[in-house]
Each structure stands twice: as structure tokens, then as C-alpha cells.
């Protein structure tokens, strides 16, 4: 069974090379994982801060791209914040992403809205975790494609596998099984 | 009598560069770079199904050019 074997020299070389090629992507991926973890770890605090900001009706005005008007409450991560607005007697909360674009235009994309800030945060975290799953799978497919082009007719599944483990570990923050499943590949 | 060469004589006329072939689809990273947005923003748009993607076999995600053009023209909600 190949899982018990040590990686070959070629696999080690391919792994090191792929890590260089995909350095920027994995860096951005890891940074986003940390940002999501930070939101998860501070869910109650962020919710309270957003709620108090809404009660005080404080915060700078933001117009979302759908035309709705909001006030900034609290930052969740880079360019992403919880905003609030009054709808009749109720308070409504929304997650808005500020998107500066190369064209010079900037969009304020309303991602989600809810009358409960707690539910809004739960939905946000769930969606961000799904996003990380899509992103992880896409990086792994890119790595596979890269390896197939660079090392034709070679089985480099262990290298792609080590990437997958590394990215999954960044999402879950669990590293216990990584070494066992990667046959000692430095990941 | 000596004549001053015109600009056309000094610099041979060259044909304008051929337009870069427009691809039908781009990777997520290429799309993000073209729009000037973060990679995670592109994946957010995909996760929220604001952008449709396709794949070659079971490979990496590809964003059709038409989706990028549509994104620039429409509201995000």
C-alpha cells in the first residue's frame, strides 16, 4: 500500500515547486481562513457590538447596490461589515461587502440580511465555510492540472493529496492526521 | 537640394498589434485580477451563485467571459 511509503525525491521536488507556484493563492486562502476563524471565535462580541450600534443608530451611511440605505455597525473582516437600518418599528441587519474594482467603480454588495443579528452571523459563517470548501477544491484541482502538465505520466497524487490536507487543516485548524496521511511529506 | 525626411520616412509604418485573442473563460484568479477584487470575493460570488462557473472535465473552476461582463453591468443582490 502506497500510503505507507515515503515520498520519492521527485515527489518532494514536485511538492516544493508546486508550493512556490501556488504560494500566493495559499497565502490568501490561509488569511481568509484566519479571518473566518476570528469571526467564529468572536461571534457574541461582534453580535453585541453590532446590536448596540444599531440601537444608537450610529455609524456612517452606506448605500448598497440594490439601493437600500444602511449604517455601518462593525467590521467583520477586510471590506466586510455588519450594517443596520430601521424598517418600520424593527431593526434590520445586513452583511455588506465593499468591493473596490479596477474599473474605478466600487460596489457595496449586500450579502445577507436578517432581523436577528445572531442569525445573520450564523448564516455568514456557514456561507464563508462553504466558500472555503469551494476554494480548497479549486486549488487542489489547479495543483493536479499543474502537476499533470509538468510531470506527465507520473503519479503525483501524493503531492495533490498533501495540498488538500494542508488546506483542509487551515479550514478546520486540526493538524493531527496530516502527517499520517501525507506519508511524511512536508506540507 | 536636400529635403528633410518626413516622419513617415524616418519611422517605417508598422501594422498595429493584433488584438489579444479574447478567451471564452478565465480561472477564478485571473477573473479576480481582471476585476481588481480579492480572490475570496470571487469565491463568494460563486458560493452565492452570483456568478456561474463551468469546469473542463472535473478540473478547476472557469468563469465564462460573459459572466464577468454581466457582473460589471448588474447590481449585486
GROMACS .gro file of N, CA and C in nm, chain A residues 25 28 32 65-66 77-78 80 97 99-102 107 110-111 113 124 127-128 130-131 134-135 138 141-142 145, chain B residues 28-29 33-41 43-48 55 58-61 71-72 74-77:
model
  168
   25UNK      N    1  -0.182   3.204  -0.380
   25UNK     CA    2  -0.318   3.155  -0.357
   25UNK      C    3  -0.334   3.097  -0.217
   28UNK      N    4  -0.340   3.372   0.045
   28UNK     CA    5  -0.470   3.439   0.054
   28UNK      C    6  -0.575   3.346   0.117
   32UNK      N    7  -0.774   3.412   0.469
   32UNK     CA    8  -0.921   3.415   0.479
   32UNK      C    9  -0.970   3.314   0.583
   65UNK      N   10  -2.579   4.831  -0.329
   65UNK     CA   11  -2.601   4.836  -0.474
   65UNK      C   12  -2.746   4.813  -0.515
   66UNK      N   13  -2.825   4.755  -0.423
   66UNK     CA   14  -2.967   4.737  -0.456
   66UNK      C   15  -3.048   4.861  -0.421
   77UNK      N   16  -1.449   4.153   0.869
   77UNK     CA   17  -1.317   4.126   0.813
   77UNK      C   18  -1.290   4.232   0.708
   78UNK      N   19  -1.180   4.220   0.639
   78UNK     CA   20  -1.143   4.322   0.542
   78UNK      C   21  -1.258   4.345   0.442
   80UNK      N   22  -1.561   4.388   0.473
   80UNK     CA   23  -1.689   4.324   0.502
   80UNK      C   24  -1.737   4.367   0.640
   97UNK      N   25  -2.042   4.382   0.167
   97UNK     CA   26  -1.902   4.378   0.126
   97UNK      C   27  -1.874   4.498   0.036
   99UNK      N   28  -1.659   4.650  -0.240
   99UNK     CA   29  -1.577   4.593  -0.347
   99UNK      C   30  -1.520   4.702  -0.437
  100UNK      N   31  -1.400   4.749  -0.405
  100UNK     CA   32  -1.338   4.844  -0.498
  100UNK      C   33  -1.292   4.766  -0.621
  101UNK      N   34  -1.325   4.814  -0.740
  101UNK     CA   35  -1.291   4.739  -0.861
  101UNK      C   36  -1.191   4.817  -0.946
  102UNK      N   37  -1.123   4.744  -1.032
  102UNK     CA   38  -1.021   4.804  -1.118
  102UNK      C   39  -1.080   4.911  -1.210
  107UNK      N   40  -1.846   4.873  -0.552
  107UNK     CA   41  -1.979   4.820  -0.524
  107UNK      C   42  -1.992   4.793  -0.375
  110UNK      N   43  -2.471   4.380  -0.088
  110UNK     CA   44  -2.544   4.328   0.029
  110UNK      C   45  -2.548   4.176   0.018
  111UNK      N   46  -2.478   4.110   0.110
  111UNK     CA   47  -2.468   3.964   0.102
  111UNK      C   48  -2.589   3.894   0.161
  113UNK      N   49  -2.926   3.960   0.479
  113UNK     CA   50  -2.988   4.047   0.580
  113UNK      C   51  -3.082   3.964   0.667
  124UNK      N   52  -2.366   3.396   0.791
  124UNK     CA   53  -2.242   3.446   0.732
  124UNK      C   54  -2.130   3.343   0.748
  127UNK      N   55  -2.187   3.036   0.529
  127UNK     CA   56  -2.156   3.067   0.388
  127UNK      C   57  -2.005   3.077   0.364
  128UNK      N   58  -1.935   3.137   0.461
  128UNK     CA   59  -1.790   3.152   0.446
  128UNK      C   60  -1.721   3.016   0.450
  130UNK      N   61  -1.858   2.737   0.348
  130UNK     CA   62  -1.885   2.677   0.215
  130UNK      C   63  -1.790   2.734   0.111
  131UNK      N   64  -1.770   2.865   0.119
  131UNK     CA   65  -1.677   2.933   0.027
  131UNK      C   66  -1.538   2.872   0.038
  134UNK      N   67  -1.523   2.541  -0.143
  134UNK     CA   68  -1.516   2.559  -0.289
  134UNK      C   69  -1.375   2.601  -0.328
  135UNK      N   70  -1.320   2.694  -0.252
  135UNK     CA   71  -1.185   2.748  -0.282
  135UNK      C   72  -1.080   2.637  -0.268
  138UNK      N   73  -1.093   2.399  -0.552
  138UNK     CA   74  -1.044   2.461  -0.676
  138UNK      C   75  -0.890   2.465  -0.678
  141UNK      N   76  -0.764   2.117  -0.756
  141UNK     CA   77  -0.778   2.085  -0.900
  141UNK      C   78  -0.671   2.156  -0.982
  142UNK      N   79  -0.639   2.279  -0.944
  142UNK     CA   80  -0.535   2.353  -1.016
  142UNK      C   81  -0.399   2.287  -0.996
  145UNK      N   82  -0.384   1.978  -1.211
  145UNK     CA   83  -0.365   2.017  -1.352
  145UNK      C   84  -0.219   2.056  -1.377
  215UNK      N   85  -1.054   3.150  -1.173
  215UNK     CA   86  -1.106   3.240  -1.070
  215UNK      C   87  -1.002   3.349  -1.039
  216UNK      N   88  -0.875   3.309  -1.034
  216UNK     CA   89  -0.770   3.405  -1.002
  216UNK      C   90  -0.754   3.510  -1.113
  220UNK      N   91  -0.817   3.908  -1.073
  220UNK     CA   92  -0.713   4.004  -1.114
  220UNK      C   93  -0.768   4.102  -1.217
  221UNK      N   94  -0.846   4.051  -1.310
  221UNK     CA   95  -0.903   4.138  -1.414
  221UNK      C   96  -0.997   4.242  -1.355
  222UNK      N   97  -1.078   4.200  -1.258
  222UNK     CA   98  -1.175   4.291  -1.197
  222UNK      C   99  -1.111   4.378  -1.089
  223UNK      N  100  -0.997   4.333  -1.037
  223UNK     CA  101  -0.929   4.406  -0.930
  223UNK      C  102  -0.991   4.380  -0.794
  224UNK      N  103  -1.048   4.262  -0.778
  224UNK     CA  104  -1.109   4.229  -0.649
  224UNK      C  105  -1.033   4.112  -0.584
  225UNK      N  106  -1.058   4.092  -0.456
  225UNK     CA  107  -0.991   3.984  -0.383
  225UNK      C  108  -1.034   3.847  -0.435
  226UNK      N  109  -0.945   3.749  -0.417
  226UNK     CA  110  -0.981   3.613  -0.457
  226UNK      C  111  -1.106   3.566  -0.382
  227UNK      N  112  -1.111   3.599  -0.251
  227UNK     CA  113  -1.224   3.549  -0.172
  227UNK      C  114  -1.356   3.611  -0.219
  228UNK      N  115  -1.348   3.732  -0.273
  228UNK     CA  116  -1.470   3.795  -0.324
  228UNK      C  117  -1.523   3.716  -0.443
  230UNK      N  118  -1.476   3.395  -0.498
  230UNK     CA  119  -1.534   3.269  -0.449
  230UNK      C  120  -1.667   3.294  -0.376
  231UNK      N  121  -1.679   3.412  -0.313
  231UNK     CA  122  -1.807   3.448  -0.251
  231UNK      C  123  -1.916   3.458  -0.357
  232UNK      N  124  -1.882   3.524  -0.466
  232UNK     CA  125  -1.980   3.540  -0.574
  232UNK      C  126  -2.021   3.404  -0.630
  233UNK      N  127  -1.925   3.313  -0.635
  233UNK     CA  128  -1.954   3.177  -0.684
  233UNK      C  129  -2.041   3.104  -0.582
  234UNK      N  130  -2.003   3.115  -0.455
  234UNK     CA  131  -2.079   3.046  -0.349
  234UNK      C  132  -2.223   3.098  -0.343
  235UNK      N  133  -2.239   3.227  -0.364
  235UNK     CA  134  -2.373   3.288  -0.360
  235UNK      C  135  -2.444   3.276  -0.495
  242UNK      N  136  -1.656   2.387  -1.569
  242UNK     CA  137  -1.533   2.311  -1.548
  242UNK      C  138  -1.499   2.237  -1.676
  245UNK      N  139  -1.343   1.737  -1.470
  245UNK     CA  140  -1.366   1.763  -1.327
  245UNK      C  141  -1.260   1.859  -1.274
  246UNK      N  142  -1.207   1.941  -1.363
  246UNK     CA  143  -1.095   2.026  -1.327
  246UNK      C  144  -1.131   2.153  -1.253
  247UNK      N  145  -1.043   2.251  -1.263
  247UNK     CA  146  -1.060   2.376  -1.191
  247UNK      C  147  -1.181   2.454  -1.243
  248UNK      N  148  -1.226   2.548  -1.160
  248UNK     CA  149  -1.341   2.630  -1.197
  248UNK      C  150  -1.300   2.731  -1.304
  258UNK      N  151  -2.143   4.082  -1.463
  258UNK     CA  152  -2.116   4.126  -1.325
  258UNK      C  153  -2.088   4.276  -1.322
  259UNK      N  154  -2.015   4.322  -1.420
  259UNK     CA  155  -1.981   4.465  -1.425
  259UNK      C  156  -2.103   4.552  -1.452
  261UNK      N  157  -2.440   4.464  -1.375
  261UNK     CA  158  -2.561   4.447  -1.293
  261UNK      C  159  -2.536   4.474  -1.147
  262UNK      N  160  -2.644   4.488  -1.077
  262UNK     CA  161  -2.638   4.507  -0.932
  262UNK      C  162  -2.609   4.375  -0.865
  263UNK      N  163  -2.547   4.380  -0.749
  263UNK     CA  164  -2.516   4.258  -0.675
  263UNK      C  165  -2.615   4.240  -0.563
  264UNK      N  166  -2.707   4.153  -0.579
  264UNK     CA  167  -2.800   4.124  -0.470
  264UNK      C  168  -2.857   3.986  -0.494
   0.00000   0.00000   0.00000
